[in-house]
PDB file of C-alpha atoms in Angstrom:
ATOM      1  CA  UNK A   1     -76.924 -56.816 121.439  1.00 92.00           C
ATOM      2  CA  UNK A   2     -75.031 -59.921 119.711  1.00 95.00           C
ATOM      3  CA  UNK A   3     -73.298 -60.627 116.742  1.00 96.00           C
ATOM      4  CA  UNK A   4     -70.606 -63.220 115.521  1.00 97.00           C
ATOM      5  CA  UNK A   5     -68.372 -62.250 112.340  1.00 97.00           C
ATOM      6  CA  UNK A   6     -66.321 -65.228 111.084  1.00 97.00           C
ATOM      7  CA  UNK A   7     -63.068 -63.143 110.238  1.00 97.00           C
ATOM      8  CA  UNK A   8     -59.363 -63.101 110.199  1.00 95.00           C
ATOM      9  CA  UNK A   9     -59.354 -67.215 110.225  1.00 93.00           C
ATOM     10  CA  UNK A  10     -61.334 -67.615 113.925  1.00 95.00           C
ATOM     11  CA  UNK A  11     -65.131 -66.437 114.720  1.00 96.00           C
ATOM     12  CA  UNK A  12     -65.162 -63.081 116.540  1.00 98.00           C
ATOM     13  CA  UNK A  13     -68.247 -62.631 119.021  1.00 98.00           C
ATOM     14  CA  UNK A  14     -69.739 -59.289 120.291  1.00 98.00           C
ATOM     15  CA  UNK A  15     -71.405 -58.922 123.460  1.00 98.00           C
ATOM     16  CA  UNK A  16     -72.982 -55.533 124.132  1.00 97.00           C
ATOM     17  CA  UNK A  17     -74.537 -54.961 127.529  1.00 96.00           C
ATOM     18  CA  UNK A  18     -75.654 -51.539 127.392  1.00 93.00           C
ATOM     19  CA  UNK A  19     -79.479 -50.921 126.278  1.00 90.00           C
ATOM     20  CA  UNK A  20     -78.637 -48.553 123.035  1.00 91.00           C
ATOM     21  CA  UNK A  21     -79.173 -48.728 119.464  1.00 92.00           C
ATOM     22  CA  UNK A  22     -75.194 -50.328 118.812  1.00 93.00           C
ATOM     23  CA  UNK A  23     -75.454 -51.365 115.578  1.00 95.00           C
ATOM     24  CA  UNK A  24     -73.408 -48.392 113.275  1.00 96.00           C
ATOM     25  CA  UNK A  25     -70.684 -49.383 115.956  1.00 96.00           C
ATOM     26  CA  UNK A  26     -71.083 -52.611 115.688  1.00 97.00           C
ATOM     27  CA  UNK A  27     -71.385 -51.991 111.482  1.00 97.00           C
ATOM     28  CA  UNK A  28     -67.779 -50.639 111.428  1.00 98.00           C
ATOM     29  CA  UNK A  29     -65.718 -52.852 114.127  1.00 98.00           C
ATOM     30  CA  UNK A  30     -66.908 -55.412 111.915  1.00 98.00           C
ATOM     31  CA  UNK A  31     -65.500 -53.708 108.847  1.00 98.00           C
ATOM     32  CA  UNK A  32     -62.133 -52.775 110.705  1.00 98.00           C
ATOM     33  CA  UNK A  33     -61.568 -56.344 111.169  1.00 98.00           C
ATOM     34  CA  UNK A  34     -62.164 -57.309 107.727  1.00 98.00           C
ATOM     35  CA  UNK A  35     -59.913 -54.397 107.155  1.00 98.00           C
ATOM     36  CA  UNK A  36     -57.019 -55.760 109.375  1.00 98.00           C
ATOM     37  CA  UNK A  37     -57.291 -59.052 107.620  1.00 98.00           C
ATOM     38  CA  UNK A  38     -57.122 -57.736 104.426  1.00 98.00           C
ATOM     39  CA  UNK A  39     -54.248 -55.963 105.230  1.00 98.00           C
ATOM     40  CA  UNK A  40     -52.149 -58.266 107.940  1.00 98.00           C
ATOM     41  CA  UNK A  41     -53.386 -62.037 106.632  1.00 98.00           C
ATOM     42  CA  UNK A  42     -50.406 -63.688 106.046  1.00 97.00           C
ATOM     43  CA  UNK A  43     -52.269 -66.120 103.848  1.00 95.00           C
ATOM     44  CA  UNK A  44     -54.044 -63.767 101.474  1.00 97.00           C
ATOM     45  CA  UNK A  45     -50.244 -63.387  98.611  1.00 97.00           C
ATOM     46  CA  UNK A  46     -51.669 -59.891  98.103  1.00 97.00           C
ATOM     47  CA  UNK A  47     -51.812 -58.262 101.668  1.00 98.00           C
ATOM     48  CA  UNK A  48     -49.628 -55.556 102.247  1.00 98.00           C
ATOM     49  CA  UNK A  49     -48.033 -58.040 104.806  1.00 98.00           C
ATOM     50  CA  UNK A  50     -47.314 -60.762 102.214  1.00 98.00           C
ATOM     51  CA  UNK A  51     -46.035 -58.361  99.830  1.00 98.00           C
ATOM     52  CA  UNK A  52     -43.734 -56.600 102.530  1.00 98.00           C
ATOM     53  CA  UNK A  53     -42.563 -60.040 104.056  1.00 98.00           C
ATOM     54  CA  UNK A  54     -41.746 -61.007 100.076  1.00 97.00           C
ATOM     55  CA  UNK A  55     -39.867 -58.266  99.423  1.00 97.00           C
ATOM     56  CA  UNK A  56     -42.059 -56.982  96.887  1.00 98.00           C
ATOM     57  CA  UNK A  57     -42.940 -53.740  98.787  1.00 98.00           C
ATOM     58  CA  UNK A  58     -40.933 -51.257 101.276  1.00 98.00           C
ATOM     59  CA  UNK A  59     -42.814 -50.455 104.464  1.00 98.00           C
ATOM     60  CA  UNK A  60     -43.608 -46.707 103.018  1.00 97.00           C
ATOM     61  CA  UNK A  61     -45.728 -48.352 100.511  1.00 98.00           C
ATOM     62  CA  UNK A  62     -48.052 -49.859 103.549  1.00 98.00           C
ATOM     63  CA  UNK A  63     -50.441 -48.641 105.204  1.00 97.00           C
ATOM     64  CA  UNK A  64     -49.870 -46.881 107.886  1.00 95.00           C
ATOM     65  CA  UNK A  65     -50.944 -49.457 110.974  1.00 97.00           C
ATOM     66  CA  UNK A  66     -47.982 -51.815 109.394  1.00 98.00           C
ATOM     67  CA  UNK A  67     -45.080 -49.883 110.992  1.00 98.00           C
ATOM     68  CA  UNK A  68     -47.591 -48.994 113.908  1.00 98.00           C
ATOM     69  CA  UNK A  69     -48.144 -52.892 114.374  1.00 98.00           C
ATOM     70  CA  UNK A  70     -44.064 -53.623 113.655  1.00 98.00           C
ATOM     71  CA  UNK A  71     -43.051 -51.034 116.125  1.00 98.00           C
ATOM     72  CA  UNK A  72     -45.377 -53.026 119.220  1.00 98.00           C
ATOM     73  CA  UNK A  73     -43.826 -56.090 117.722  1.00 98.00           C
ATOM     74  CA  UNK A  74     -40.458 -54.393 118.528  1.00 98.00           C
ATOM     75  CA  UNK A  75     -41.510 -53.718 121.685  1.00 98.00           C
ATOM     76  CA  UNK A  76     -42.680 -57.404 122.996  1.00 98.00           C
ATOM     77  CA  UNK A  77     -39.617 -58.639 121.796  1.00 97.00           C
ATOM     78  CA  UNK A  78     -37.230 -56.040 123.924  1.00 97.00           C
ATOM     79  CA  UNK A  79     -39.557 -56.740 126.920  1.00 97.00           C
ATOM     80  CA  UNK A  80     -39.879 -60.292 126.757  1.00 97.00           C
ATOM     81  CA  UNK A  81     -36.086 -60.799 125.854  1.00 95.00           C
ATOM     82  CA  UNK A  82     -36.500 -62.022 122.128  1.00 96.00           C
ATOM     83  CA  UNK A  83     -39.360 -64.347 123.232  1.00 96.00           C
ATOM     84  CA  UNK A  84     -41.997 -62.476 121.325  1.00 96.00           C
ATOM     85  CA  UNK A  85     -41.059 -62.039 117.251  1.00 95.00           C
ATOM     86  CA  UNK A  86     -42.875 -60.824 114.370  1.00 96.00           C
ATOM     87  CA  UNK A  87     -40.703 -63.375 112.323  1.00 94.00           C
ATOM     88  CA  UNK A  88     -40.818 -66.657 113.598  1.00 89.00           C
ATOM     89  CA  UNK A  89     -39.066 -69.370 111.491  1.00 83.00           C
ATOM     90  CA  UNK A  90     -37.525 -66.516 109.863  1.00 90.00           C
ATOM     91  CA  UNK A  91     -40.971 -65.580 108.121  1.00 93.00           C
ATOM     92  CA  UNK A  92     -42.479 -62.018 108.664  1.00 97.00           C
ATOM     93  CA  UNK A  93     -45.532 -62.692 110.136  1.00 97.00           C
ATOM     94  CA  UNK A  94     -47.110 -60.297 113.174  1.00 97.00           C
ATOM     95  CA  UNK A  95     -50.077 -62.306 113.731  1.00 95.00           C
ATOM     96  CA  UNK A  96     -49.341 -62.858 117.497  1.00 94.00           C
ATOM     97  CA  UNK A  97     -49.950 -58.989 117.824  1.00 97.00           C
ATOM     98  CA  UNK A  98     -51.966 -58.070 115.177  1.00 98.00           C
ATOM     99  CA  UNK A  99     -55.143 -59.846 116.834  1.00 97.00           C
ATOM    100  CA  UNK A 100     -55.195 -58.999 119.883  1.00 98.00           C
ATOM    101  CA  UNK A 101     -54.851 -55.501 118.811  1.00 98.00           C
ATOM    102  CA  UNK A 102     -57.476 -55.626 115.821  1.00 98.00           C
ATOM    103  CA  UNK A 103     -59.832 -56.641 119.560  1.00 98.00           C
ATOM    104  CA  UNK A 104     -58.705 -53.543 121.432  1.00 98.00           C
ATOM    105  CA  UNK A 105     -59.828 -51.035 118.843  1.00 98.00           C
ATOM    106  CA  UNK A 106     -63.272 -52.471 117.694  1.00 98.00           C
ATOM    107  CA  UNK A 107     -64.042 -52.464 121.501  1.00 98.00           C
ATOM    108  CA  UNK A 108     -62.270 -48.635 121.630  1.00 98.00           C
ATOM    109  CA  UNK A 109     -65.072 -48.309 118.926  1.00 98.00           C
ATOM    110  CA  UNK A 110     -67.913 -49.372 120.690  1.00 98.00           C
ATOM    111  CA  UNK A 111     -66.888 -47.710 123.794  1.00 97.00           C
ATOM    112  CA  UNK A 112     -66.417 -43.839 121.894  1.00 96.00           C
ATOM    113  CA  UNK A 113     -70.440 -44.785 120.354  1.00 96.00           C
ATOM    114  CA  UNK A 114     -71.819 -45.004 123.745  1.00 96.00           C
ATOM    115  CA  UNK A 115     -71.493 -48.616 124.932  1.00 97.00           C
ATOM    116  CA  UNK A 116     -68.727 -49.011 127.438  1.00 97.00           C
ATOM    117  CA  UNK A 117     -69.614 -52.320 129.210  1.00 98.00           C
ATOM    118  CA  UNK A 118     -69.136 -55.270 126.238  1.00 98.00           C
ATOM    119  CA  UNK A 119     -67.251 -58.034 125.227  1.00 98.00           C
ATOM    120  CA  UNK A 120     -65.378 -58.736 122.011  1.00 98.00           C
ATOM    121  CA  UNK A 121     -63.894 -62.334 121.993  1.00 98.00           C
ATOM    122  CA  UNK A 122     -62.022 -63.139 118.692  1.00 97.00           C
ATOM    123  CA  UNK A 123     -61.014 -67.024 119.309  1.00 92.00           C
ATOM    124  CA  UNK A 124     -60.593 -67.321 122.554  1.00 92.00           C
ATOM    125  CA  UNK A 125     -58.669 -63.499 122.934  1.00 96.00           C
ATOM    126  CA  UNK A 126     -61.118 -61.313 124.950  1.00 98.00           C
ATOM    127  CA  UNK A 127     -61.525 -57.526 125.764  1.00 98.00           C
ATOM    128  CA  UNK A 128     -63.861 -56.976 128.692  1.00 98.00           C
ATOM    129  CA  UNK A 129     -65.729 -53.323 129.255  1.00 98.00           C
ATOM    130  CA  UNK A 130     -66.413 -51.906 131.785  1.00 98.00           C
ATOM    131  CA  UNK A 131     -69.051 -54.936 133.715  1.00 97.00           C
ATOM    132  CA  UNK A 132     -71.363 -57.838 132.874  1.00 97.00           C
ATOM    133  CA  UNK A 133     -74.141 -55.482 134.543  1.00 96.00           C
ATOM    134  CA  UNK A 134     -74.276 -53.322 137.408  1.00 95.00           C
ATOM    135  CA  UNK A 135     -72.416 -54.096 140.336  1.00 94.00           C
ATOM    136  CA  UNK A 136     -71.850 -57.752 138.631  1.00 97.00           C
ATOM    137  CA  UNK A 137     -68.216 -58.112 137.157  1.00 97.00           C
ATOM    138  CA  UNK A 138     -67.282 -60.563 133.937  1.00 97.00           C
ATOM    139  CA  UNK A 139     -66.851 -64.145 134.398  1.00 97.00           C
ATOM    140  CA  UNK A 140     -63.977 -65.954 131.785  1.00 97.00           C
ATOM    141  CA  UNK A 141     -64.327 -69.661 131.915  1.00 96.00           C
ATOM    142  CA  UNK A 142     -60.371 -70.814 130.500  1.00 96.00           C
ATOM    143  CA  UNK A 143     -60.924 -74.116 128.696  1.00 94.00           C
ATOM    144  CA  UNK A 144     -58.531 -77.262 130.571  1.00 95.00           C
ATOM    145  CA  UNK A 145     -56.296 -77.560 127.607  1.00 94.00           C
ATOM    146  CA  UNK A 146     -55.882 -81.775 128.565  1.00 94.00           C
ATOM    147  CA  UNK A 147     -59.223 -82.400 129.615  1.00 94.00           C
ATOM    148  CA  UNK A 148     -62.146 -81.103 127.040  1.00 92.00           C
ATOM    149  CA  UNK A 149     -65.208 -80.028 128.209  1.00 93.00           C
ATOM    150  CA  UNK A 150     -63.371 -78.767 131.422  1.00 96.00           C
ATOM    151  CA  UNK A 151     -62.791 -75.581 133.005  1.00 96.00           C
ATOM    152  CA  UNK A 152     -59.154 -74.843 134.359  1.00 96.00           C
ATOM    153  CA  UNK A 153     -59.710 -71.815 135.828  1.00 96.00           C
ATOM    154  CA  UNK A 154     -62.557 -68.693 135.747  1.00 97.00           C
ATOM    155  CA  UNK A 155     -61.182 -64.778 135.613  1.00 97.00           C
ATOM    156  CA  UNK A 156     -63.459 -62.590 137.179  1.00 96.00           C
ATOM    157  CA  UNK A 157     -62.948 -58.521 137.064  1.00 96.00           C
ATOM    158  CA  UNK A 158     -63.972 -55.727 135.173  1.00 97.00           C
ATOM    159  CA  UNK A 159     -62.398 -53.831 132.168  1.00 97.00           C
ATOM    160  CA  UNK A 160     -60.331 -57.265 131.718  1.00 97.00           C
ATOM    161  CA  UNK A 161     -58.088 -58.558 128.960  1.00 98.00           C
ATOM    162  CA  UNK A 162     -57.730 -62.044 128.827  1.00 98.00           C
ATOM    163  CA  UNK A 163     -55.460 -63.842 126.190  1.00 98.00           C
ATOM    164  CA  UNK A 164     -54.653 -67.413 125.896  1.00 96.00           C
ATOM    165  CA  UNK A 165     -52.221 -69.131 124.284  1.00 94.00           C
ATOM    166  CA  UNK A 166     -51.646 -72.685 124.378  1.00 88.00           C
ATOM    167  CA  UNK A 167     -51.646 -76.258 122.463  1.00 73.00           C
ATOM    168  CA  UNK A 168     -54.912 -77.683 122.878  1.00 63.00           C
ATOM    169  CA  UNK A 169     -56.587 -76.306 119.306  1.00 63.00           C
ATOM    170  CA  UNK A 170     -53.177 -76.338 116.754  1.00 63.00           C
ATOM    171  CA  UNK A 171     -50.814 -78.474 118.450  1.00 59.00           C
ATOM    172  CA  UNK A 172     -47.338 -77.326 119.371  1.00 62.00           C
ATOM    173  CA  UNK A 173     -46.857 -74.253 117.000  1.00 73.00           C
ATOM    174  CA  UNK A 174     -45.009 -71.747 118.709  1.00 82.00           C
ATOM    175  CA  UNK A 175     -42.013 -71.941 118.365  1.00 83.00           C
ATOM    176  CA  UNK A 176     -39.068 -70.508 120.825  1.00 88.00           C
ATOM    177  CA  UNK A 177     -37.031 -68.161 119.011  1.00 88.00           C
ATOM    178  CA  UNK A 178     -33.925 -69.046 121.051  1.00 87.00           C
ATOM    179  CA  UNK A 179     -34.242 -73.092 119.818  1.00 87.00           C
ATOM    180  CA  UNK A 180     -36.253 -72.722 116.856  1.00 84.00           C
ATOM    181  CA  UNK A 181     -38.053 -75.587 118.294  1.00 87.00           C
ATOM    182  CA  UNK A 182     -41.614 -76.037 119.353  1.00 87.00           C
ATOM    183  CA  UNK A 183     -41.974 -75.118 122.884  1.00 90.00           C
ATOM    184  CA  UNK A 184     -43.450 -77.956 124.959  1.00 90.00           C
ATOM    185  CA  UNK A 185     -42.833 -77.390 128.409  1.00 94.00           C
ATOM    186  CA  UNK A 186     -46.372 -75.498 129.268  1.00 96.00           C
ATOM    187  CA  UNK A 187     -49.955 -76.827 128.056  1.00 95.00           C
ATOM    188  CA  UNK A 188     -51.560 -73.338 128.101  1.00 96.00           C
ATOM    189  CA  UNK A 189     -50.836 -70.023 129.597  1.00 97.00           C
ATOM    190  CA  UNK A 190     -53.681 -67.168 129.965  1.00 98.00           C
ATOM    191  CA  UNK A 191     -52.345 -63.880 130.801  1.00 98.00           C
ATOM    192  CA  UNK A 192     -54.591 -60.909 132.233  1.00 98.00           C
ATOM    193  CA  UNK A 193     -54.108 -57.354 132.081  1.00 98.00           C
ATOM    194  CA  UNK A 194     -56.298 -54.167 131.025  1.00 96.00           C
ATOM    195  CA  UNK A 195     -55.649 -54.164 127.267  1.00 96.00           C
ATOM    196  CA  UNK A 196     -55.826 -56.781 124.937  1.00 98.00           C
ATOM    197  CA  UNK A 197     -52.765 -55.257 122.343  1.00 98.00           C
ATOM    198  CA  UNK A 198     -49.864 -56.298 125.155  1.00 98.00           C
ATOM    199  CA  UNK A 199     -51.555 -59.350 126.881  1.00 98.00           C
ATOM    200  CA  UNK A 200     -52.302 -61.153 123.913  1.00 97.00           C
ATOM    201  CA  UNK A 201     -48.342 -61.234 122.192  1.00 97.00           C
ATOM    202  CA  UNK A 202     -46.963 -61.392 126.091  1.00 98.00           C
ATOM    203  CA  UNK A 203     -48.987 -64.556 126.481  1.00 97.00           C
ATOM    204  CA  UNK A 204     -47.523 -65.708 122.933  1.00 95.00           C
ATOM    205  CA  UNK A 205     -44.097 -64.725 124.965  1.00 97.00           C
ATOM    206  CA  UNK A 206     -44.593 -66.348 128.253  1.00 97.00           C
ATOM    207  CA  UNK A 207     -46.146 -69.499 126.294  1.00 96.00           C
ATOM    208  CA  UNK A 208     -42.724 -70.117 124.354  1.00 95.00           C
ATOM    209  CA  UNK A 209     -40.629 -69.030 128.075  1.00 95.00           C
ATOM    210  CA  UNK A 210     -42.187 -72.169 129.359  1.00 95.00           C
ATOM    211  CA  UNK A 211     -41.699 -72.201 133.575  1.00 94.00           C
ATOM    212  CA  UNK A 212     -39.579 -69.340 133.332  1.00 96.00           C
ATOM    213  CA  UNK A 213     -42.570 -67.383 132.007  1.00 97.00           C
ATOM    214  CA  UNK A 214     -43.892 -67.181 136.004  1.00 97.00           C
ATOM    215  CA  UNK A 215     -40.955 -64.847 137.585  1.00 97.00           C
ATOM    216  CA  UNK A 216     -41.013 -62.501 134.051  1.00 98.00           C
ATOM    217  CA  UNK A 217     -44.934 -61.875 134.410  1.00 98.00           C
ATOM    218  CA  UNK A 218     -44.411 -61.018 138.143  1.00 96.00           C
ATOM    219  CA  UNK A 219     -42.169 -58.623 137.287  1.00 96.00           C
ATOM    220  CA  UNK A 220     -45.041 -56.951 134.815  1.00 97.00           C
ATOM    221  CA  UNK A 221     -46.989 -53.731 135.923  1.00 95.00           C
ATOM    222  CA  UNK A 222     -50.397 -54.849 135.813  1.00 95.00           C
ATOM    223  CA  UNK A 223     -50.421 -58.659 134.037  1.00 97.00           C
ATOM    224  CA  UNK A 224     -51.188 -61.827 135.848  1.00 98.00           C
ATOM    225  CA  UNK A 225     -51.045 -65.429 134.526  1.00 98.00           C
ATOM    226  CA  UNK A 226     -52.364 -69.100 134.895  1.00 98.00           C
ATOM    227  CA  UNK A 227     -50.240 -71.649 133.401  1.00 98.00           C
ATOM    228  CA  UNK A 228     -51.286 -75.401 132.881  1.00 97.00           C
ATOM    229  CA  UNK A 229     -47.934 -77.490 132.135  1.00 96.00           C
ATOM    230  CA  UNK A 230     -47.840 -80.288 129.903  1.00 94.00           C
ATOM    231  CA  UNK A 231     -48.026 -82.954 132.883  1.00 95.00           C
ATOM    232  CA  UNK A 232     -51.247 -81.688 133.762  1.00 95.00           C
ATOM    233  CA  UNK A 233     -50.060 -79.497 136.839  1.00 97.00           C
ATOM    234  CA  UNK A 234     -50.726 -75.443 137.483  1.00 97.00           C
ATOM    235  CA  UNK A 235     -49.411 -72.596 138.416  1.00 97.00           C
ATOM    236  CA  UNK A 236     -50.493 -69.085 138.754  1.00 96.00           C
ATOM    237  CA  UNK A 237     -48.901 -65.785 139.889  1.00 97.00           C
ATOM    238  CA  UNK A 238     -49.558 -63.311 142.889  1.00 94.00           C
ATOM    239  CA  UNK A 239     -52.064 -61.614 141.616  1.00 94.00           C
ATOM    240  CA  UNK A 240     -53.771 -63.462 139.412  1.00 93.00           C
ATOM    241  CA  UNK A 241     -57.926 -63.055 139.454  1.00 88.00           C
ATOM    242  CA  UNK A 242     -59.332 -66.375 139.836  1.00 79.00           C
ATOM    243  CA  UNK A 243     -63.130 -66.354 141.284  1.00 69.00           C
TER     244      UNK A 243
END
């Protein structure tokens, strides 16, 4: 079962492998997403976010996933030493967590109604269930961020996150918090791990570390990387699940 949602800015695809009837499941991921937009978009002046970053609001009058969503955002940033921020230029905006996590629970939803082995891809940020098909794992082609049409890598596993985060579709917009300048040093960094909430904003992070990025995802329980810098050369860590 397939079905692409054009949501939250980017074009969200599901994949559902398993032979059942999906489509209430699919029915309300769909509407969660719409929900998350509604109520995260930083370019809709009546979101919750908006309203909160404007001062017009406190965060009691939110919903509820707003402090949930803040409170991960606090997180990434102690872990990634002030690389990850929910307000970058000085602007409240969580959108470097709020996707990846919006992912994670439409696929949570799709795995509680029966189909654990899927994919939901929402521009480029994946969650992988469970497997392709039996006994045949996932298979993430990584776009070359220099070279179009190219692969730079392929991540093969099963129950996967992949998240990257890189230059080649917006230009340099992340920003390093430490600077307040662009960071340039990488061309793209992917980051794997099991769910999509944490490996999306730590690729955000390790994207504005630059080089440094390698050592800090080493020292991560259960999160590889693949970097492509900006002179065209790569690097991966240990562990990382290239096949």
């Amino acid at each position: 079962m397939r079905h692409v949602e054009h949501v939250m800015g980017t074009v969200f695809s599901f994949d559902v492998r398993d032979p059942v009837d999906a489509t209430r499941a699919l029915e309300e991921a769909v509407a969660w997403l719409h929900h998350v937009d509604a109520t995260f978009s930083t370019y809709r002046t009546d979101s919750p976010v908006s309203r909160l970053g404007r001062g017009e609001i406190a965060l009691a009058d939110c919903p509820a996933e707003v402090a949930g969503v803040l409170d991960l955002c606090e997180s990434a940033a102690r872990a990634s030493r002030g690389y990850f921020t929910a307000r970058p230029g000085g602007r409240l905006d969580p959108s470097a967590m709020v996707k990846g996590w919006a992912i994670e629970r439409a696929s949570l939803i799709l795995t509680r109604a029966g189909a654990p082995n899927h994919c939901v891809n929402g521009g480029g940020d994946i969650q992988l269930a469970g497997s392709a098909a039996p006994g045949r794992p996932w298979r993430v082609g990584v776009a070359h961020p220099l070279r179009p049409g190219d692969l730079a890598t392929v991540v093969t596993g099963t129950d996967l996150a992949v998240a990257t985060s890189g230059t080649a579709e917006r230009g340099p917009h992340i920003l390093d918090p430490h600077t307040g300048r662009p960071a340039i040093e990488l061309a793209s960094i992917t980051l794997v791990g099991a769910s999509l909430t944490m490996t999306d904003a730590y690729a955000t992070a390790a994207f504005a570390m630059g080089g440094a990025a390698r050592e800090w995802v080493e020292g991560l329980d259960g999160m590889e990387a693949f970097a492509v810098t900006s002179e065209g050369g790569t690097w991966n860590t240990s562990g990382f699940p290239a096949g």
